[in-house]
């Protein structure tokens, strides 16, 4: 679901290309030099249709001076002079009480060399916008300090030697692709020529070697995202009071000195003309048309453009989401095939056929007093539905999904490595995080030298740190107990309502009392989940702040882990109960186990417990994803609609079109305070649903795939149209979420082994076929070998042995013509007239031993396959490793040759000066 865009080459001049000492490199460079003479600049945005908005060079503004004067108030992204680009916006209120800190802060901003311009809001005179611009010399100075990598030479690649067989296969595949009209799912780069930019060698920017870098236009050499990141970095180190740690924009926002801070969007996302005929007016418009618009849901994602506009961190999120969605295609296909296999083999299923024909088998009531006796054939429909999910392909699908999870993670590491190389993140190291203000205030009295910087900083004692950690861990376990208590409440509800629905006046509900109980319990459980989610966020914040993490990254990791644990336990606790506890500890008729010695524990349906697990997963998954999608898009849409309605009422219908860009962005919703946390959490929980109980619900990957196709465009639409532009941030990977994904992958192997062995009837059927059925001792286990399985899996109970509080109110004569003397129940126990009535039979112990053996064999086999696959798949593709090594070699050659050329040029100039001086000597 993603596509990294390859863009057109930069123009290259002879002044910018020092000669290399390697002959073949010279030939390649000369060839590329001739091919790229007429190409567009990599950093020059003047190719966009709105030069007033994006072309920041002096010539552009002279050409469009008249237009700029007329449109600057509504669309211009520059100061009032029409030349200085706005790199950052700070918003404050004149009525704020922090004016002194703000004045000192702004004075220090000017001392850093940044330019500022203030402008009052058109809708609220109390709101002031502070526009910040970074001139060329400031950008260069801080780009060098921040080790920002900039292009200095166009990349060129050599062709790998291919085997003839691979070449023939590639030609055939390309010929097959040509059959499809227009390759509609491919990203159409030809229709968007302004996306074409070349890949270049990059190096950390250095002012002393500035002549090595490709600089065609100083105004566009640093793109908008880089300029905003540099300005934000400067603002984080500017002081607002005298003191060692009295600095940083974040602290001023926390104490309400400033109300908001954000980079500007590059104009409107709506164009006045079609993009196919007139081109994109700005990169935001381009992102909307080729990515965020719902009509391109089947297209690939323009990851390079996303990264260029929103930064590497957001680019990596959408790359991961696209990769996960793409990998769901084979999982959804196999899951659908497993389901269809159950559909096509339904008529041949011996077990379901026997259940449907067992009209003479009377089942014991499933609840006290109100539940009647039932014929086994009454559960025919449920037996057939169960076969759709619990069939011969279930074990294969469980193994497949365990392997799929490993392949997904291993190939994501390779994909991430390719993106890190393409986005110049291979050698990027995350800067040391700034100390959190709360940590600084709490521990300012005790300081210790930082082992990296050597500067004194607040220090948290070992005893204080771990005592807080113990209290926080205790809080986590307490909240888990709250979830268990909520699940116990749902269990009690199920136990009570089974009898209520059994005595219901409506025959449809009375005859399907257990299904009605399960359905309503799942819906109530969903409501409890959503209510507890609100509580969990507050508790996670409280516990994380109680720990007093030192840096922002430590705070984010701690908060992320707590929220995931809370949400995961909250979402899956009922599912674990249904999968592994429902019907397992109910006892037997005449000796039921009861909750607090009052309520009889719930039994499984005569056709098994798997149907309850399928209903739980299906309803929770659909409702959860639908609700999340509604909240994610609905909340910002409603908020922005209400704001626009208020502005139209106060300033007229066309008020928005007359507002400057900073006013429009300010009226949008800010990005979530936790960044991408909610987006990642939603997908990680979905990944858990897709893998952990997938053996019981093969359609889970298909539902996840359908949701994610919508999720990608929904998130894209939200980022482009409904949110303020987030600060572009760098990142090399998805952080702590990768470790969580690995943990879910391991847990999924264990849970699927238990689902197949304990929840489904796969093992009991296998034991009967090989040991007790008509094919016993013959070494085969087909459908014909299961004849008589239903009768063998049901035990006999004498009705007169019922407890007084369990005995049904009717004796069954109204249904069967005579009073019921014996009834059947699901278990392996001796009949009432045996030497040991109701004792476990030998078949029970055989089934139990087979279940334990299957769990051990399944887990070891799958873990061995996962380990082997992880070992065989390298984290770095071989061709990428070769390209990186070759690039390192070429960069050394280029820098060496360029330095020699510079020294030779200086020597020649010096000789010319000396010669001229000698000629002038009298």
mmCIF file of C-alpha atoms in Angstrom, residues 189-412:
data_model
loop_
_atom_site.group_PDB
_atom_site.id
_atom_site.type_symbol
_atom_site.label_atom_id
_atom_site.label_comp_id
_atom_site.label_asym_id
_atom_site.label_seq_id
_atom_site.Cartn_x
_atom_site.Cartn_y
_atom_site.Cartn_z
ATOM 1 C CA UNK A 189 4.110 10.075 -11.638
ATOM 2 C CA UNK A 190 3.854 11.196 -15.261
ATOM 3 C CA UNK A 191 0.753 13.265 -14.503
ATOM 4 C CA UNK A 192 2.592 14.980 -11.639
ATOM 5 C CA UNK A 193 5.919 16.103 -13.073
ATOM 6 C CA UNK A 194 6.726 18.422 -10.164
ATOM 7 C CA UNK A 195 7.275 15.313 -8.021
ATOM 8 C CA UNK A 196 10.239 14.238 -10.085
ATOM 9 C CA UNK A 197 13.416 14.950 -8.182
ATOM 10 C CA UNK A 198 16.626 13.031 -8.106
ATOM 11 C CA UNK A 199 18.237 11.041 -5.369
ATOM 12 C CA UNK A 200 21.412 12.691 -4.202
ATOM 13 C CA UNK A 201 24.370 11.862 -2.068
ATOM 14 C CA UNK A 202 24.030 13.709 1.206
ATOM 15 C CA UNK A 203 26.411 14.738 3.935
ATOM 16 C CA UNK A 204 26.132 16.739 7.171
ATOM 17 C CA UNK A 205 25.996 20.395 6.212
ATOM 18 C CA UNK A 206 29.186 22.363 6.770
ATOM 19 C CA UNK A 207 29.693 26.064 6.086
ATOM 20 C CA UNK A 208 33.389 25.539 5.453
ATOM 21 C CA UNK A 209 32.502 23.112 2.634
ATOM 22 C CA UNK A 210 29.439 24.919 1.395
ATOM 23 C CA UNK A 211 30.817 24.935 -2.153
ATOM 24 C CA UNK A 212 30.425 21.130 -2.222
ATOM 25 C CA UNK A 213 26.649 21.242 -1.841
ATOM 26 C CA UNK A 214 24.100 21.715 -4.607
ATOM 27 C CA UNK A 215 22.738 25.217 -4.019
ATOM 28 C CA UNK A 216 20.691 26.653 -6.870
ATOM 29 C CA UNK A 217 18.484 28.880 -4.767
ATOM 30 C CA UNK A 218 19.257 29.847 -1.201
ATOM 31 C CA UNK A 219 15.572 30.376 -0.466
ATOM 32 C CA UNK A 220 14.676 26.799 -1.380
ATOM 33 C CA UNK A 221 17.871 24.927 -0.493
ATOM 34 C CA UNK A 222 16.345 24.133 2.910
ATOM 35 C CA UNK A 223 12.785 22.939 2.331
ATOM 36 C CA UNK A 224 9.888 24.080 4.496
ATOM 37 C CA UNK A 225 9.997 21.072 6.825
ATOM 38 C CA UNK A 226 13.720 21.501 7.486
ATOM 39 C CA UNK A 227 13.356 25.238 8.073
ATOM 40 C CA UNK A 228 10.550 24.646 10.594
ATOM 41 C CA UNK A 229 12.599 22.012 12.388
ATOM 42 C CA UNK A 230 15.595 24.338 12.656
ATOM 43 C CA UNK A 231 13.480 27.200 13.998
ATOM 44 C CA UNK A 232 11.790 24.904 16.524
ATOM 45 C CA UNK A 233 15.225 23.723 17.689
ATOM 46 C CA UNK A 234 16.330 27.314 18.204
ATOM 47 C CA UNK A 235 13.178 28.178 20.138
ATOM 48 C CA UNK A 236 13.740 25.211 22.442
ATOM 49 C CA UNK A 237 17.087 26.660 23.569
ATOM 50 C CA UNK A 238 16.151 30.328 23.957
ATOM 51 C CA UNK A 239 15.907 31.563 27.556
ATOM 52 C CA UNK A 240 12.920 33.423 28.953
ATOM 53 C CA UNK A 241 14.332 34.020 32.468
ATOM 54 C CA UNK A 242 17.668 34.064 34.167
ATOM 55 C CA UNK A 243 18.437 30.570 35.319
ATOM 56 C CA UNK A 244 20.125 27.393 34.235
ATOM 57 C CA UNK A 245 17.007 25.682 32.888
ATOM 58 C CA UNK A 246 14.662 28.623 32.274
ATOM 59 C CA UNK A 247 14.496 28.095 28.537
ATOM 60 C CA UNK A 248 12.445 26.516 25.810
ATOM 61 C CA UNK A 249 9.207 27.089 23.957
ATOM 62 C CA UNK A 250 7.559 24.019 25.522
ATOM 63 C CA UNK A 251 7.841 25.504 28.995
ATOM 64 C CA UNK A 252 6.299 28.763 27.806
ATOM 65 C CA UNK A 253 3.372 26.869 26.297
ATOM 66 C CA UNK A 254 2.923 24.924 29.541
ATOM 67 C CA UNK A 255 2.767 28.124 31.608
ATOM 68 C CA UNK A 256 0.362 29.762 29.079
ATOM 69 C CA UNK A 257 2.801 32.400 27.857
ATOM 70 C CA UNK A 258 1.968 31.198 24.355
ATOM 71 C CA UNK A 259 -1.276 29.549 23.365
ATOM 72 C CA UNK A 260 -0.076 27.648 20.303
ATOM 73 C CA UNK A 261 2.981 27.074 18.141
ATOM 74 C CA UNK A 262 2.976 25.431 14.730
ATOM 75 C CA UNK A 263 4.470 25.562 11.220
ATOM 76 C CA UNK A 264 2.180 26.709 8.439
ATOM 77 C CA UNK A 265 0.432 24.583 5.879
ATOM 78 C CA UNK A 266 1.507 25.428 2.327
ATOM 79 C CA UNK A 267 -1.757 27.036 1.312
ATOM 80 C CA UNK A 268 -5.173 25.523 0.694
ATOM 81 C CA UNK A 269 -5.704 21.845 -0.067
ATOM 82 C CA UNK A 270 -8.355 22.757 -2.649
ATOM 83 C CA UNK A 271 -7.188 23.931 -6.068
ATOM 84 C CA UNK A 272 -8.864 26.407 -8.326
ATOM 85 C CA UNK A 273 -8.018 24.281 -11.368
ATOM 86 C CA UNK A 274 -7.781 20.526 -11.998
ATOM 87 C CA UNK A 275 -4.434 19.090 -10.971
ATOM 88 C CA UNK A 276 -4.189 16.964 -14.122
ATOM 89 C CA UNK A 277 -4.273 19.989 -16.429
ATOM 90 C CA UNK A 278 -2.826 22.823 -14.362
ATOM 91 C CA UNK A 279 -0.589 21.021 -11.896
ATOM 92 C CA UNK A 280 -0.561 21.258 -8.105
ATOM 93 C CA UNK A 281 -0.776 24.694 -6.509
ATOM 94 C CA UNK A 282 1.216 23.549 -3.472
ATOM 95 C CA UNK A 283 2.355 20.361 -1.807
ATOM 96 C CA UNK A 284 -0.690 20.279 0.463
ATOM 97 C CA UNK A 285 -2.943 20.379 -2.594
ATOM 98 C CA UNK A 286 -0.855 17.642 -4.182
ATOM 99 C CA UNK A 287 -1.092 15.455 -1.058
ATOM 100 C CA UNK A 288 -4.846 15.870 -0.954
ATOM 101 C CA UNK A 289 -5.368 14.982 -4.614
ATOM 102 C CA UNK A 290 -3.033 11.987 -4.774
ATOM 103 C CA UNK A 291 -3.304 10.653 -1.221
ATOM 104 C CA UNK A 292 -5.952 12.069 1.140
ATOM 105 C CA UNK A 293 -8.866 12.205 -1.287
ATOM 106 C CA UNK A 294 -11.204 9.230 -0.868
ATOM 107 C CA UNK A 295 -11.302 8.631 -4.615
ATOM 108 C CA UNK A 296 -7.687 7.362 -4.606
ATOM 109 C CA UNK A 297 -8.214 4.685 -1.928
ATOM 110 C CA UNK A 298 -6.783 2.024 -4.263
ATOM 111 C CA UNK A 299 -3.622 4.007 -5.060
ATOM 112 C CA UNK A 300 -0.170 3.628 -3.613
ATOM 113 C CA UNK A 301 0.978 6.100 -0.981
ATOM 114 C CA UNK A 302 3.474 8.829 -2.042
ATOM 115 C CA UNK A 303 5.788 8.207 0.894
ATOM 116 C CA UNK A 304 8.521 10.571 -0.292
ATOM 117 C CA UNK A 305 6.063 13.436 -0.514
ATOM 118 C CA UNK A 306 4.564 12.567 2.885
ATOM 119 C CA UNK A 307 8.019 12.562 4.417
ATOM 120 C CA UNK A 308 8.895 15.834 2.710
ATOM 121 C CA UNK A 309 5.779 17.564 4.041
ATOM 122 C CA UNK A 310 5.239 15.975 7.468
ATOM 123 C CA UNK A 311 8.687 14.666 8.377
ATOM 124 C CA UNK A 312 10.205 11.221 8.799
ATOM 125 C CA UNK A 313 8.262 10.223 11.928
ATOM 126 C CA UNK A 314 4.849 10.579 10.302
ATOM 127 C CA UNK A 315 6.230 9.183 7.050
ATOM 128 C CA UNK A 316 7.372 6.053 8.887
ATOM 129 C CA UNK A 317 3.933 5.629 10.471
ATOM 130 C CA UNK A 318 2.195 5.651 7.104
ATOM 131 C CA UNK A 319 4.916 3.423 5.643
ATOM 132 C CA UNK A 320 4.347 0.911 8.458
ATOM 133 C CA UNK A 321 0.566 1.158 8.135
ATOM 134 C CA UNK A 322 0.805 0.638 4.377
ATOM 135 C CA UNK A 323 3.167 -2.300 4.815
ATOM 136 C CA UNK A 324 0.902 -3.888 7.430
ATOM 137 C CA UNK A 325 -2.135 -3.402 5.198
ATOM 138 C CA UNK A 326 -0.318 -4.876 2.209
ATOM 139 C CA UNK A 327 0.761 -7.887 4.250
ATOM 140 C CA UNK A 328 -2.846 -8.428 5.320
ATOM 141 C CA UNK A 329 -3.755 -9.348 1.734
ATOM 142 C CA UNK A 330 -2.310 -12.902 1.853
ATOM 143 C CA UNK A 331 -3.575 -13.408 5.419
ATOM 144 C CA UNK A 332 -7.082 -12.276 4.463
ATOM 145 C CA UNK A 333 -7.024 -14.453 1.352
ATOM 146 C CA UNK A 334 -5.978 -17.589 3.245
ATOM 147 C CA UNK A 335 -8.504 -16.862 6.016
ATOM 148 C CA UNK A 336 -11.241 -16.454 3.436
ATOM 149 C CA UNK A 337 -10.208 -19.740 1.794
ATOM 150 C CA UNK A 338 -10.371 -21.491 5.181
ATOM 151 C CA UNK A 339 -13.877 -20.103 5.684
ATOM 152 C CA UNK A 340 -14.913 -21.134 2.160
ATOM 153 C CA UNK A 341 -13.461 -24.591 2.775
ATOM 154 C CA UNK A 342 -15.851 -24.865 5.708
ATOM 155 C CA UNK A 343 -18.719 -23.717 3.486
ATOM 156 C CA UNK A 344 -17.980 -26.233 0.715
ATOM 157 C CA UNK A 345 -17.420 -29.164 3.103
ATOM 158 C CA UNK A 346 -20.458 -28.375 5.234
ATOM 159 C CA UNK A 347 -22.616 -31.083 3.737
ATOM 160 C CA UNK A 348 -19.862 -33.677 4.141
ATOM 161 C CA UNK A 349 -19.236 -32.874 7.816
ATOM 162 C CA UNK A 350 -20.101 -36.033 9.719
ATOM 163 C CA UNK A 351 -20.370 -34.324 13.126
ATOM 164 C CA UNK A 352 -22.809 -31.593 12.091
ATOM 165 C CA UNK A 353 -24.879 -34.115 10.128
ATOM 166 C CA UNK A 354 -25.163 -36.360 13.186
ATOM 167 C CA UNK A 355 -26.202 -33.401 15.343
ATOM 168 C CA UNK A 356 -28.862 -32.383 12.823
ATOM 169 C CA UNK A 357 -30.227 -35.937 12.697
ATOM 170 C CA UNK A 358 -30.107 -36.568 16.463
ATOM 171 C CA UNK A 359 -33.772 -35.824 17.159
ATOM 172 C CA UNK A 360 -33.927 -38.726 19.640
ATOM 173 C CA UNK A 361 -31.136 -37.385 21.879
ATOM 174 C CA UNK A 362 -32.460 -35.217 24.724
ATOM 175 C CA UNK A 363 -30.013 -32.683 26.187
ATOM 176 C CA UNK A 364 -30.036 -31.603 29.819
ATOM 177 C CA UNK A 365 -31.136 -28.007 30.565
ATOM 178 C CA UNK A 366 -28.328 -25.438 30.420
ATOM 179 C CA UNK A 367 -29.646 -23.356 33.324
ATOM 180 C CA UNK A 368 -31.530 -23.825 36.591
ATOM 181 C CA UNK A 369 -35.314 -24.431 36.604
ATOM 182 C CA UNK A 370 -36.424 -22.213 33.692
ATOM 183 C CA UNK A 371 -34.440 -23.840 30.895
ATOM 184 C CA UNK A 372 -36.297 -26.793 29.318
ATOM 185 C CA UNK A 373 -35.022 -30.070 27.928
ATOM 186 C CA UNK A 374 -33.941 -29.772 24.292
ATOM 187 C CA UNK A 375 -33.377 -32.108 21.396
ATOM 188 C CA UNK A 376 -29.800 -32.160 20.178
ATOM 189 C CA UNK A 377 -31.077 -31.553 16.654
ATOM 190 C CA UNK A 378 -32.311 -28.099 17.774
ATOM 191 C CA UNK A 379 -28.678 -26.926 17.692
ATOM 192 C CA UNK A 380 -28.257 -27.981 14.060
ATOM 193 C CA UNK A 381 -27.749 -24.413 12.800
ATOM 194 C CA UNK A 382 -25.111 -23.661 15.434
ATOM 195 C CA UNK A 383 -23.275 -26.897 14.608
ATOM 196 C CA UNK A 384 -23.137 -25.932 10.939
ATOM 197 C CA UNK A 385 -21.931 -22.386 11.750
ATOM 198 C CA UNK A 386 -19.279 -23.835 14.048
ATOM 199 C CA UNK A 387 -17.982 -26.000 11.204
ATOM 200 C CA UNK A 388 -17.399 -22.872 9.104
ATOM 201 C CA UNK A 389 -14.709 -21.794 11.590
ATOM 202 C CA UNK A 390 -13.665 -25.082 13.198
ATOM 203 C CA UNK A 391 -12.749 -27.406 10.360
ATOM 204 C CA UNK A 392 -9.797 -29.379 9.076
ATOM 205 C CA UNK A 393 -7.999 -26.246 7.810
ATOM 206 C CA UNK A 394 -8.001 -24.485 11.193
ATOM 207 C CA UNK A 395 -4.662 -25.903 12.365
ATOM 208 C CA UNK A 396 -3.012 -25.007 9.077
ATOM 209 C CA UNK A 397 -4.328 -21.453 9.325
ATOM 210 C CA UNK A 398 -3.053 -21.063 12.900
ATOM 211 C CA UNK A 399 0.439 -22.147 11.807
ATOM 212 C CA UNK A 400 0.215 -19.899 8.768
ATOM 213 C CA UNK A 401 -0.696 -16.838 10.843
ATOM 214 C CA UNK A 402 2.131 -17.473 13.305
ATOM 215 C CA UNK A 403 4.587 -17.646 10.416
ATOM 216 C CA UNK A 404 2.888 -14.658 8.777
ATOM 217 C CA UNK A 405 3.444 -12.511 11.880
ATOM 218 C CA UNK A 406 7.159 -13.368 11.837
ATOM 219 C CA UNK A 407 7.508 -12.707 8.116
ATOM 220 C CA UNK A 408 5.640 -9.423 8.511
ATOM 221 C CA UNK A 409 7.999 -8.194 11.229
ATOM 222 C CA UNK A 410 11.175 -9.433 9.534
ATOM 223 C CA UNK A 411 10.328 -7.904 6.179
ATOM 224 C CA UNK A 412 9.253 -4.693 7.873
#
